[in-house]
mmCIF file of C-alpha atoms in Angstrom:
data_model
loop_
_atom_site.group_PDB
_atom_site.id
_atom_site.type_symbol
_atom_site.label_atom_id
_atom_site.label_comp_id
_atom_site.label_asym_id
_atom_site.label_seq_id
_atom_site.Cartn_x
_atom_site.Cartn_y
_atom_site.Cartn_z
ATOM 1 C CA UNK T 775 159.182 32.833 123.230
ATOM 2 C CA UNK T 776 159.675 35.156 126.207
ATOM 3 C CA UNK T 777 159.870 39.006 125.912
ATOM 4 C CA UNK T 778 163.540 39.187 126.767
ATOM 5 C CA UNK T 779 164.494 36.946 123.820
ATOM 6 C CA UNK T 780 162.148 38.840 121.545
ATOM 7 C CA UNK T 781 163.742 42.214 122.551
ATOM 8 C CA UNK T 782 167.196 40.653 122.132
ATOM 9 C CA UNK T 783 166.327 39.709 118.508
ATOM 10 C CA UNK T 784 164.830 43.142 117.793
ATOM 11 C CA UNK T 785 168.090 44.884 118.977
ATOM 12 C CA UNK T 786 170.329 42.641 117.041
ATOM 13 C CA UNK T 787 168.189 43.155 113.813
ATOM 14 C CA UNK T 788 168.339 46.949 114.169
ATOM 15 C CA UNK T 789 172.120 46.898 114.658
ATOM 16 C CA UNK T 790 172.588 44.723 111.616
ATOM 17 C CA UNK T 791 170.273 47.159 109.777
ATOM 18 C CA UNK T 792 172.448 49.996 110.648
ATOM 19 C CA UNK T 793 175.737 48.128 110.012
ATOM 20 C CA UNK T 794 174.637 47.477 106.369
ATOM 21 C CA UNK T 795 173.312 50.967 105.744
ATOM 22 C CA UNK T 796 176.369 52.752 107.148
ATOM 23 C CA UNK T 797 178.775 50.299 105.161
ATOM 24 C CA UNK T 798 177.803 52.135 102.089
ATOM 25 C CA UNK T 799 178.165 55.642 103.273
ATOM 26 C CA UNK T 800 182.048 56.189 102.990
ATOM 27 C CA UNK T 801 182.150 54.510 99.382
ATOM 28 C CA UNK T 802 179.032 56.189 97.855
ATOM 29 C CA UNK T 803 180.644 59.609 97.291
ATOM 30 C CA UNK T 804 183.629 57.845 95.727
ATOM 31 C CA UNK T 805 181.312 55.741 93.529
ATOM 32 C CA UNK T 806 179.656 58.948 92.191
ATOM 33 C CA UNK T 807 183.168 60.311 91.265
ATOM 34 C CA UNK T 808 183.725 57.291 89.105
ATOM 35 C CA UNK T 809 180.793 58.467 86.948
ATOM 36 C CA UNK T 810 180.883 62.107 87.207
ATOM 37 C CA UNK T 811 183.947 64.267 87.167
ATOM 38 C CA UNK T 812 184.824 67.685 88.446
ATOM 39 C CA UNK T 813 182.295 69.926 90.407
ATOM 40 C CA UNK T 814 179.398 68.125 88.913
ATOM 41 C CA UNK T 815 180.198 65.119 91.000
ATOM 42 C CA UNK T 816 179.119 67.089 94.147
ATOM 43 C CA UNK T 817 175.746 67.935 92.432
ATOM 44 C CA UNK T 818 175.230 64.400 91.434
ATOM 45 C CA UNK T 819 175.920 63.205 94.934
ATOM 46 C CA UNK T 820 173.302 65.581 96.317
ATOM 47 C CA UNK T 821 170.682 64.329 93.675
ATOM 48 C CA UNK T 822 171.451 60.699 94.850
ATOM 49 C CA UNK T 823 170.645 61.706 98.389
ATOM 50 C CA UNK T 824 167.524 63.680 97.291
ATOM 51 C CA UNK T 825 166.227 60.720 95.454
ATOM 52 C CA UNK T 826 166.670 58.371 98.507
ATOM 53 C CA UNK T 827 164.988 60.933 100.743
ATOM 54 C CA UNK T 828 162.081 61.125 98.434
ATOM 55 C CA UNK T 829 161.367 57.481 98.261
ATOM 56 C CA UNK T 830 161.821 57.313 102.039
ATOM 57 C CA UNK T 831 159.178 60.042 102.563
ATOM 58 C CA UNK T 832 156.677 58.091 100.353
ATOM 59 C CA UNK T 833 157.572 54.849 101.846
ATOM 60 C CA UNK T 834 157.480 56.013 105.370
ATOM 61 C CA UNK T 835 153.793 57.114 105.088
ATOM 62 C CA UNK T 836 152.952 53.732 103.515
ATOM 63 C CA UNK T 837 154.941 51.741 106.057
ATOM 64 C CA UNK T 838 153.034 53.409 108.861
ATOM 65 C CA UNK T 839 149.685 52.348 107.563
ATOM 66 C CA UNK T 840 150.890 48.797 106.827
ATOM 67 C CA UNK T 841 152.261 48.412 110.378
ATOM 68 C CA UNK T 842 148.794 49.318 111.689
ATOM 69 C CA UNK T 843 146.738 47.167 109.269
ATOM 70 C CA UNK T 844 149.207 44.118 108.939
ATOM 71 C CA UNK T 845 151.505 44.201 111.964
ATOM 72 C CA UNK T 846 154.975 45.435 112.515
ATOM 73 C CA UNK T 847 156.631 42.083 111.805
ATOM 74 C CA UNK T 848 155.514 42.192 108.209
ATOM 75 C CA UNK T 849 156.968 45.607 107.796
ATOM 76 C CA UNK T 850 160.172 44.330 109.221
ATOM 77 C CA UNK T 851 160.244 41.506 106.594
ATOM 78 C CA UNK T 852 159.478 44.118 103.895
ATOM 79 C CA UNK T 853 162.253 46.278 105.093
ATOM 80 C CA UNK T 854 164.853 43.490 105.172
ATOM 81 C CA UNK T 855 163.976 42.287 101.612
ATOM 82 C CA UNK T 856 164.124 45.872 100.325
ATOM 83 C CA UNK T 857 167.578 46.195 101.866
ATOM 84 C CA UNK T 858 168.742 43.002 100.093
ATOM 85 C CA UNK T 859 167.352 44.407 96.730
ATOM 86 C CA UNK T 860 168.952 47.775 97.195
ATOM 87 C CA UNK T 861 172.449 46.515 98.165
ATOM 88 C CA UNK T 862 172.442 43.889 95.308
ATOM 89 C CA UNK T 863 171.514 46.652 92.902
ATOM 90 C CA UNK T 864 174.300 48.721 94.381
ATOM 91 C CA UNK T 865 176.789 45.991 93.803
ATOM 92 C CA UNK T 866 175.921 45.837 90.076
ATOM 93 C CA UNK T 867 175.993 49.683 89.511
ATOM 94 C CA UNK T 868 177.740 50.743 86.431
ATOM 95 C CA UNK T 869 176.381 54.282 85.830
ATOM 96 C CA UNK T 870 174.643 57.136 87.555
ATOM 97 C CA UNK T 871 171.373 55.889 86.128
ATOM 98 C CA UNK T 872 171.739 52.534 87.833
ATOM 99 C CA UNK T 873 172.957 54.209 91.002
ATOM 100 C CA UNK T 874 169.675 56.167 91.055
ATOM 101 C CA UNK T 875 167.716 52.867 90.512
ATOM 102 C CA UNK T 876 169.427 51.284 93.444
ATOM 103 C CA UNK T 877 167.936 53.882 95.739
ATOM 104 C CA UNK T 878 164.326 52.971 94.748
ATOM 105 C CA UNK T 879 164.009 49.761 96.978
ATOM 106 C CA UNK T 880 164.784 52.129 99.913
ATOM 107 C CA UNK T 881 161.091 53.052 99.781
ATOM 108 C CA UNK T 882 160.426 50.298 102.328
ATOM 109 C CA UNK T 883 163.621 50.444 104.296
ATOM 110 C CA UNK T 884 161.925 51.518 107.653
ATOM 111 C CA UNK T 885 163.416 49.001 110.236
ATOM 112 C CA UNK T 886 163.587 51.535 113.121
ATOM 113 C CA UNK T 887 160.027 52.701 112.630
ATOM 114 C CA UNK T 888 158.670 49.058 112.515
ATOM 115 C CA UNK T 889 160.980 48.056 115.465
ATOM 116 C CA UNK T 890 159.506 50.894 117.468
ATOM 117 C CA UNK T 891 155.962 49.813 116.624
ATOM 118 C CA UNK T 892 156.900 46.259 117.601
ATOM 119 C CA UNK T 893 158.444 47.384 120.938
ATOM 120 C CA UNK T 894 155.233 49.402 121.715
ATOM 121 C CA UNK T 895 153.295 46.082 121.815
ATOM 122 C CA UNK T 896 155.841 44.077 123.781
ATOM 123 C CA UNK T 897 156.900 46.545 126.343
ATOM 124 C CA UNK T 898 155.013 48.278 129.180
ATOM 125 C CA UNK T 899 154.736 52.079 129.259
ATOM 126 C CA UNK T 900 157.152 52.256 132.130
ATOM 127 C CA UNK T 901 159.934 50.505 130.249
ATOM 128 C CA UNK T 902 159.251 51.902 126.802
ATOM 129 C CA UNK T 903 161.552 54.841 127.068
ATOM 130 C CA UNK T 904 164.394 52.749 128.412
ATOM 131 C CA UNK T 905 164.004 50.342 125.415
ATOM 132 C CA UNK T 906 164.062 53.340 123.059
ATOM 133 C CA UNK T 907 167.298 54.188 124.420
ATOM 134 C CA UNK T 908 168.559 50.588 124.064
ATOM 135 C CA UNK T 909 167.428 50.830 120.331
ATOM 136 C CA UNK T 910 169.391 53.988 119.949
ATOM 137 C CA UNK T 911 172.633 52.221 121.326
ATOM 138 C CA UNK T 912 171.879 49.022 119.093
ATOM 139 C CA UNK T 913 171.567 51.353 116.037
ATOM 140 C CA UNK T 914 174.703 53.247 117.060
ATOM 141 C CA UNK T 915 176.705 50.030 117.420
ATOM 142 C CA UNK T 916 175.921 49.251 113.745
ATOM 143 C CA UNK T 917 176.718 52.876 112.751
ATOM 144 C CA UNK T 918 180.145 52.645 114.448
ATOM 145 C CA UNK T 919 181.238 49.343 112.787
ATOM 146 C CA UNK T 920 179.564 49.711 109.528
ATOM 147 C CA UNK T 921 181.539 52.723 108.125
ATOM 148 C CA UNK T 922 184.833 51.324 109.152
ATOM 149 C CA UNK T 923 184.188 47.977 107.498
ATOM 150 C CA UNK T 924 182.948 49.773 104.361
ATOM 151 C CA UNK T 925 185.818 51.983 104.023
ATOM 152 C CA UNK T 926 188.236 49.024 104.292
ATOM 153 C CA UNK T 927 186.626 46.415 101.992
ATOM 154 C CA UNK T 928 185.588 48.974 99.323
ATOM 155 C CA UNK T 929 182.667 49.520 96.919
ATOM 156 C CA UNK T 930 181.800 46.232 95.410
ATOM 157 C CA UNK T 931 182.614 43.997 98.409
ATOM 158 C CA UNK T 932 180.865 46.286 100.807
ATOM 159 C CA UNK T 933 177.548 46.235 98.754
ATOM 160 C CA UNK T 934 177.731 42.422 98.369
ATOM 161 C CA UNK T 935 178.454 41.989 102.145
ATOM 162 C CA UNK T 936 175.500 44.412 103.105
ATOM 163 C CA UNK T 937 173.110 42.302 100.834
ATOM 164 C CA UNK T 938 174.273 38.933 102.477
ATOM 165 C CA UNK T 939 173.971 40.483 106.030
ATOM 166 C CA UNK T 940 170.513 41.797 105.257
ATOM 167 C CA UNK T 941 169.419 38.331 103.935
ATOM 168 C CA UNK T 942 170.666 36.909 107.362
ATOM 169 C CA UNK T 943 168.562 39.424 109.187
ATOM 170 C CA UNK T 944 165.578 38.335 107.227
ATOM 171 C CA UNK T 945 166.009 34.881 108.453
ATOM 172 C CA UNK T 946 166.484 36.102 111.975
ATOM 173 C CA UNK T 947 162.939 37.661 111.865
ATOM 174 C CA UNK T 948 161.550 34.157 111.439
ATOM 175 C CA UNK T 949 162.156 33.570 115.125
ATOM 176 C CA UNK T 950 159.789 36.422 115.973
ATOM 177 C CA UNK T 951 156.108 35.969 116.690
ATOM 178 C CA UNK T 952 153.477 38.236 114.896
ATOM 179 C CA UNK T 953 152.111 40.881 117.054
ATOM 180 C CA UNK T 954 149.527 43.597 116.549
ATOM 181 C CA UNK T 955 148.548 46.532 118.788
ATOM 182 C CA UNK T 956 145.263 46.099 120.585
ATOM 183 C CA UNK T 957 142.567 48.583 119.766
ATOM 184 C CA UNK T 958 140.968 49.930 122.829
ATOM 185 C CA UNK T 959 137.174 50.133 123.002
ATOM 186 C CA UNK T 960 135.477 53.199 124.325
ATOM 187 C CA UNK T 961 134.566 53.070 127.901
ATOM 188 C CA UNK T 962 131.334 54.936 127.438
ATOM 189 C CA UNK T 963 128.434 54.036 125.420
ATOM 190 C CA UNK T 964 127.796 57.319 123.902
ATOM 191 C CA UNK T 965 130.206 57.205 121.039
ATOM 192 C CA UNK T 966 128.495 60.103 119.221
ATOM 193 C CA UNK T 967 129.824 62.544 121.825
ATOM 194 C CA UNK T 968 133.494 61.373 121.391
ATOM 195 C CA UNK T 969 135.649 62.928 118.792
ATOM 196 C CA UNK T 970 136.919 60.867 116.135
ATOM 197 C CA UNK T 971 140.722 60.480 115.504
ATOM 198 C CA UNK T 972 140.515 62.688 112.501
ATOM 199 C CA UNK T 973 138.739 65.511 114.364
ATOM 200 C CA UNK T 974 141.295 65.194 117.144
ATOM 201 C CA UNK T 975 144.153 65.375 114.605
ATOM 202 C CA UNK T 976 142.506 68.340 112.849
ATOM 203 C CA UNK T 977 142.165 70.312 116.021
ATOM 204 C CA UNK T 978 145.858 69.471 116.987
ATOM 205 C CA UNK T 979 147.226 70.606 113.544
ATOM 206 C CA UNK T 980 145.664 74.044 113.924
ATOM 207 C CA UNK T 981 146.961 74.500 117.455
ATOM 208 C CA UNK T 982 149.461 77.397 117.799
ATOM 209 C CA UNK T 983 151.894 75.480 119.994
ATOM 210 C CA UNK T 984 151.931 72.457 117.585
ATOM 211 C CA UNK T 985 152.525 74.613 114.704
ATOM 212 C CA UNK T 986 155.485 76.335 116.447
ATOM 213 C CA UNK T 987 156.888 72.681 117.224
ATOM 214 C CA UNK T 988 156.737 71.816 113.501
ATOM 215 C CA UNK T 989 158.712 75.003 112.677
ATOM 216 C CA UNK T 990 161.273 74.097 115.334
ATOM 217 C CA UNK T 991 161.471 70.650 113.685
ATOM 218 C CA UNK T 992 162.040 72.232 110.219
ATOM 219 C CA UNK T 993 164.850 74.459 111.379
ATOM 220 C CA UNK T 994 166.582 71.723 113.403
ATOM 221 C CA UNK T 995 166.225 69.182 110.507
ATOM 222 C CA UNK T 996 167.578 71.812 108.016
ATOM 223 C CA UNK T 997 170.826 72.171 110.046
ATOM 224 C CA UNK T 998 171.186 68.530 110.700
ATOM 225 C CA UNK T 999 170.312 67.582 106.993
ATOM 226 C CA UNK T 1000 172.588 70.109 105.362
ATOM 227 C CA UNK T 1001 175.468 68.903 107.561
ATOM 228 C CA UNK T 1002 174.770 65.208 107.147
ATOM 229 C CA UNK T 1003 174.446 65.521 103.350
ATOM 230 C CA UNK T 1004 177.529 67.612 102.757
ATOM 231 C CA UNK T 1005 179.993 66.239 105.562
ATOM 232 C CA UNK T 1006 181.558 63.834 103.201
ATOM 233 C CA UNK T 1007 182.078 66.500 100.560
ATOM 234 C CA UNK T 1008 183.525 68.858 103.004
ATOM 235 C CA UNK T 1009 185.945 66.315 104.519
ATOM 236 C CA UNK T 1010 187.048 65.258 101.162
ATOM 237 C CA UNK T 1011 187.510 68.669 99.530
ATOM 238 C CA UNK T 1012 188.580 70.691 102.556
ATOM 239 C CA UNK T 1013 190.592 68.219 104.523
ATOM 240 C CA UNK T 1014 191.515 65.529 102.049
ATOM 241 C CA UNK T 1015 189.677 62.650 103.826
ATOM 242 C CA UNK T 1016 189.598 59.408 101.867
ATOM 243 C CA UNK T 1017 186.995 56.636 102.546
ATOM 244 C CA UNK T 1018 188.832 55.168 105.603
ATOM 245 C CA UNK T 1019 189.209 58.676 107.178
ATOM 246 C CA UNK T 1020 185.611 59.341 106.470
ATOM 247 C CA UNK T 1021 184.592 55.968 107.999
ATOM 248 C CA UNK T 1022 186.341 57.029 111.284
ATOM 249 C CA UNK T 1023 184.598 60.298 111.250
ATOM 250 C CA UNK T 1024 181.091 58.552 111.006
ATOM 251 C CA UNK T 1025 182.126 56.153 113.707
ATOM 252 C CA UNK T 1026 183.133 59.192 115.828
ATOM 253 C CA UNK T 1027 179.737 60.653 115.525
ATOM 254 C CA UNK T 1028 178.079 57.386 116.546
ATOM 255 C CA UNK T 1029 180.366 57.029 119.535
ATOM 256 C CA UNK T 1030 179.295 60.494 120.677
ATOM 257 C CA UNK T 1031 175.608 59.617 120.229
ATOM 258 C CA UNK T 1032 176.142 56.533 122.506
ATOM 259 C CA UNK T 1033 177.856 58.489 125.173
ATOM 260 C CA UNK T 1034 174.916 60.967 125.153
ATOM 261 C CA UNK T 1035 172.551 58.197 125.660
ATOM 262 C CA UNK T 1036 174.750 56.451 128.137
ATOM 263 C CA UNK T 1037 175.242 59.467 130.262
ATOM 264 C CA UNK T 1038 171.494 60.360 130.228
ATOM 265 C CA UNK T 1039 172.271 63.897 129.361
ATOM 266 C CA UNK T 1040 168.620 64.420 128.062
ATOM 267 C CA UNK T 1041 167.190 63.316 131.531
ATOM 268 C CA UNK T 1042 169.851 65.590 133.137
ATOM 269 C CA UNK T 1043 168.782 68.564 131.171
ATOM 270 C CA UNK T 1044 165.222 68.058 131.500
ATOM 271 C CA UNK T 1045 165.581 67.898 135.266
ATOM 272 C CA UNK T 1046 167.519 70.986 135.266
ATOM 273 C CA UNK T 1047 165.466 73.062 133.056
ATOM 274 C CA UNK T 1048 161.757 73.904 133.253
ATOM 275 C CA UNK T 1049 160.803 72.173 130.055
ATOM 276 C CA UNK T 1050 161.574 70.539 126.684
ATOM 277 C CA UNK T 1051 161.355 73.957 125.039
ATOM 278 C CA UNK T 1052 164.194 75.390 127.190
ATOM 279 C CA UNK T 1053 166.277 72.329 126.616
ATOM 280 C CA UNK T 1054 165.792 72.742 122.759
ATOM 281 C CA UNK T 1055 166.848 76.444 123.010
ATOM 282 C CA UNK T 1056 169.884 75.825 125.126
ATOM 283 C CA UNK T 1057 171.048 72.813 123.069
ATOM 284 C CA UNK T 1058 170.462 74.873 119.647
ATOM 285 C CA UNK T 1059 172.659 77.537 121.017
ATOM 286 C CA UNK T 1060 175.497 75.022 121.902
ATOM 287 C CA UNK T 1061 175.164 73.470 118.386
ATOM 288 C CA UNK T 1062 175.409 76.807 116.790
ATOM 289 C CA UNK T 1063 178.593 77.668 118.777
ATOM 290 C CA UNK T 1064 180.050 74.341 117.706
ATOM 291 C CA UNK T 1065 179.299 75.042 113.911
ATOM 292 C CA UNK T 1066 180.893 78.433 114.365
ATOM 293 C CA UNK T 1067 184.066 76.848 115.782
ATOM 294 C CA UNK T 1068 184.529 74.182 113.067
ATOM 295 C CA UNK T 1069 186.126 76.429 110.327
ATOM 296 C CA UNK T 1070 188.290 77.904 112.943
ATOM 297 C CA UNK T 1071 189.979 74.569 113.711
ATOM 298 C CA UNK T 1072 192.281 72.365 111.740
ATOM 299 C CA UNK T 1073 192.254 68.553 111.307
ATOM 300 C CA UNK T 1074 193.726 67.878 114.662
ATOM 301 C CA UNK T 1075 192.535 67.687 118.295
ATOM 302 C CA UNK T 1076 190.644 71.119 117.985
ATOM 303 C CA UNK T 1077 188.610 69.816 115.005
ATOM 304 C CA UNK T 1078 187.238 66.777 116.871
ATOM 305 C CA UNK T 1079 186.696 68.817 120.028
ATOM 306 C CA UNK T 1080 184.512 71.218 117.958
ATOM 307 C CA UNK T 1081 182.598 68.243 116.643
ATOM 308 C CA UNK T 1082 181.549 67.077 120.046
ATOM 309 C CA UNK T 1083 178.882 69.866 120.808
ATOM 310 C CA UNK T 1084 177.566 69.637 117.280
ATOM 311 C CA UNK T 1085 176.998 65.932 117.233
ATOM 312 C CA UNK T 1086 175.840 65.845 120.875
ATOM 313 C CA UNK T 1087 173.316 68.522 120.351
ATOM 314 C CA UNK T 1088 171.876 66.891 117.223
ATOM 315 C CA UNK T 1089 171.640 63.612 119.099
ATOM 316 C CA UNK T 1090 169.723 65.307 121.926
ATOM 317 C CA UNK T 1091 167.482 67.199 119.574
ATOM 318 C CA UNK T 1092 166.383 64.155 117.759
ATOM 319 C CA UNK T 1093 164.949 62.773 121.019
ATOM 320 C CA UNK T 1094 163.603 65.943 122.611
ATOM 321 C CA UNK T 1095 161.655 67.044 119.594
ATOM 322 C CA UNK T 1096 160.114 63.653 119.002
ATOM 323 C CA UNK T 1097 159.178 63.414 122.597
ATOM 324 C CA UNK T 1098 157.533 66.837 122.501
ATOM 325 C CA UNK T 1099 155.396 65.770 119.433
ATOM 326 C CA UNK T 1100 154.074 62.760 121.328
ATOM 327 C CA UNK T 1101 153.179 64.859 124.552
ATOM 328 C CA UNK T 1102 150.665 66.821 122.681
ATOM 329 C CA UNK T 1103 148.146 63.845 122.478
ATOM 330 C CA UNK T 1104 149.261 60.447 123.684
ATOM 331 C CA UNK T 1105 146.339 58.828 121.939
ATOM 332 C CA UNK T 1106 147.640 59.970 118.642
ATOM 333 C CA UNK T 1107 151.346 59.337 119.364
ATOM 334 C CA UNK T 1108 151.816 57.078 116.271
ATOM 335 C CA UNK T 1109 150.452 59.528 113.956
ATOM 336 C CA UNK T 1110 152.445 62.348 115.618
ATOM 337 C CA UNK T 1111 155.697 60.450 115.217
ATOM 338 C CA UNK T 1112 154.995 59.918 111.588
ATOM 339 C CA UNK T 1113 154.551 63.711 111.165
ATOM 340 C CA UNK T 1114 157.773 64.284 113.022
ATOM 341 C CA UNK T 1115 159.599 61.826 110.652
ATOM 342 C CA UNK T 1116 157.928 63.126 107.626
ATOM 343 C CA UNK T 1117 159.054 66.663 108.223
ATOM 344 C CA UNK T 1118 162.655 65.327 108.769
ATOM 345 C CA UNK T 1119 162.425 63.360 105.487
ATOM 346 C CA UNK T 1120 160.894 66.225 103.630
ATOM 347 C CA UNK T 1121 163.748 68.647 104.620
ATOM 348 C CA UNK T 1122 166.155 65.892 103.276
ATOM 349 C CA UNK T 1123 164.652 66.618 99.842
ATOM 350 C CA UNK T 1124 166.262 70.053 99.636
ATOM 351 C CA UNK T 1125 169.041 69.821 102.216
ATOM 352 C CA UNK T 1126 171.600 68.190 99.984
ATOM 353 C CA UNK T 1127 171.251 70.563 97.111
ATOM 354 C CA UNK T 1128 171.078 73.592 99.352
ATOM 355 C CA UNK T 1129 174.236 72.490 101.302
ATOM 356 C CA UNK T 1130 176.146 71.718 98.218
ATOM 357 C CA UNK T 1131 175.384 75.168 96.731
ATOM 358 C CA UNK T 1132 176.273 76.921 99.802
ATOM 359 C CA UNK T 1133 179.532 74.958 100.107
ATOM 360 C CA UNK T 1134 180.538 75.571 96.505
ATOM 361 C CA UNK T 1135 179.593 79.268 96.614
ATOM 362 C CA UNK T 1136 180.908 80.210 100.058
ATOM 363 C CA UNK T 1137 183.083 77.538 101.226
ATOM 364 C CA UNK T 1138 183.138 75.679 104.577
ATOM 365 C CA UNK T 1139 182.669 78.765 106.585
ATOM 366 C CA UNK T 1140 179.491 79.536 104.589
ATOM 367 C CA UNK T 1141 178.208 76.150 105.213
ATOM 368 C CA UNK T 1142 178.637 76.017 108.856
ATOM 369 C CA UNK T 1143 177.139 79.641 109.014
ATOM 370 C CA UNK T 1144 173.949 78.257 107.428
ATOM 371 C CA UNK T 1145 173.840 75.304 109.825
ATOM 372 C CA UNK T 1146 174.511 77.712 112.792
ATOM 373 C CA UNK T 1147 171.786 79.939 111.453
ATOM 374 C CA UNK T 1148 169.230 77.347 111.338
ATOM 375 C CA UNK T 1149 170.029 76.219 114.955
ATOM 376 C CA UNK T 1150 169.731 79.766 116.037
ATOM 377 C CA UNK T 1151 166.350 80.206 114.468
ATOM 378 C CA UNK T 1152 165.369 76.858 115.980
ATOM 379 C CA UNK T 1153 166.483 78.057 119.427
ATOM 380 C CA UNK T 1154 164.581 81.404 118.884
ATOM 381 C CA UNK T 1155 161.321 79.792 117.862
ATOM 382 C CA UNK T 1156 161.549 77.208 120.609
ATOM 383 C CA UNK T 1157 162.164 79.949 123.109
ATOM 384 C CA UNK T 1158 158.951 81.456 122.051
ATOM 385 C CA UNK T 1159 157.316 78.370 123.638
ATOM 386 C CA UNK T 1160 159.546 78.744 126.655
ATOM 387 C CA UNK T 1161 159.922 82.311 127.931
ATOM 388 C CA UNK T 1162 161.059 85.741 126.923
ATOM 389 C CA UNK T 1163 164.101 85.557 129.205
ATOM 390 C CA UNK T 1164 165.185 82.334 127.395
ATOM 391 C CA UNK T 1165 164.905 84.315 124.019
ATOM 392 C CA UNK T 1166 167.006 87.014 125.364
ATOM 393 C CA UNK T 1167 169.794 84.645 126.403
ATOM 394 C CA UNK T 1168 169.619 82.996 123.048
ATOM 395 C CA UNK T 1169 169.995 86.345 121.278
ATOM 396 C CA UNK T 1170 172.874 87.623 123.376
ATOM 397 C CA UNK T 1171 174.967 84.342 122.962
ATOM 398 C CA UNK T 1172 174.252 84.178 119.185
ATOM 399 C CA UNK T 1173 175.197 87.878 118.656
ATOM 400 C CA UNK T 1174 178.539 87.411 120.532
ATOM 401 C CA UNK T 1175 179.337 84.270 118.511
ATOM 402 C CA UNK T 1176 178.465 85.641 115.065
ATOM 403 C CA UNK T 1177 180.424 88.814 115.744
ATOM 404 C CA UNK T 1178 183.446 86.857 116.293
ATOM 405 C CA UNK T 1179 182.764 84.811 113.229
ATOM 406 C CA UNK T 1180 181.870 87.446 110.708
ATOM 407 C CA UNK T 1181 185.423 88.279 109.806
ATOM 408 C CA UNK T 1182 186.241 84.649 108.646
ATOM 409 C CA UNK T 1183 183.078 84.440 106.659
ATOM 410 C CA UNK T 1184 183.549 87.642 104.894
ATOM 411 C CA UNK T 1185 187.109 86.833 103.994
ATOM 412 C CA UNK T 1186 185.839 83.583 102.382
ATOM 413 C CA UNK T 1187 183.083 85.335 100.295
ATOM 414 C CA UNK T 1188 185.260 88.218 99.253
#
């Protein structure tokens, strides 16, 4: 089988994976409300997301090791089978307890990670970045169509359909050959003088710039995690969105992400600015302004306009921060990507609870203020890597924005 066919199967599989996953998202909050009433439903929904994030964190570390040891294809099989089990369990959910149990098979749902590892073997370094962009578009295609289908066909039918499609994707994987990354041998005979991978990693983890990058990731992931975890709750309670309207909201976000990739905005920004740190600082400020504008809009044209910089900025940051991790030491790129993903998943453990508490206590303005503050801190820390002039620009823009925003927030609190 030629590489073009292999890549096509991988892209189709990742699109089906995203389609099945996103099919559940519009109906899951409604499912929780069937078992829990009142304000406790929001807390229960946050707990469901936390459970899923916890098993994903554990499984991600295991899946990375399995991919190195057994090959990416076996991890793809494992992910597809786990998806079938998870969605089948979801279709038979009758209580909060069984809903929690349905999250457990998600421990091995790591199709994107395994596909990235497979692509690294079948692509050349020159075409790898373009294939990563193609993977994001394929994933976004599933994210666009999945929520709409899930919102229309409902809770039970959506879970059954997701289980069936996941089973079909398992059969699709049968056409793929098994591949495994080659281990490069040392070019010199004196191995004792070479640092071991563990020594390289230990030195890197104590490097100031790498630690700063990890902090940047924490702040960015906090803003993105809080918004992602509470968006359905906000749209339901603040704007009265039902499953179908929420499905359109999720699809809108996916469309914006595709446009960001298609227009090559990341490449444009990296060419215009001195480095990735400056890009992260600028994008963080833009995201903060977008978050500040959201409570000032209503569910009309202005709301969707305010969403664009928020979603576009988050899409850009996912790529630029991951890219910054791998640039520290190309020989440890796999390990560094795992660290990047582990930080994001770790933040997802507390983001749903934190976001729900802030929303219930301070309303929509308080929630967006938290997200804006996280992005501001991310931009400020990133500008420490960049330059003092960038930091001054970030500070001025943020102070102006928050001074205009403070009145609305205070009115909500008091």
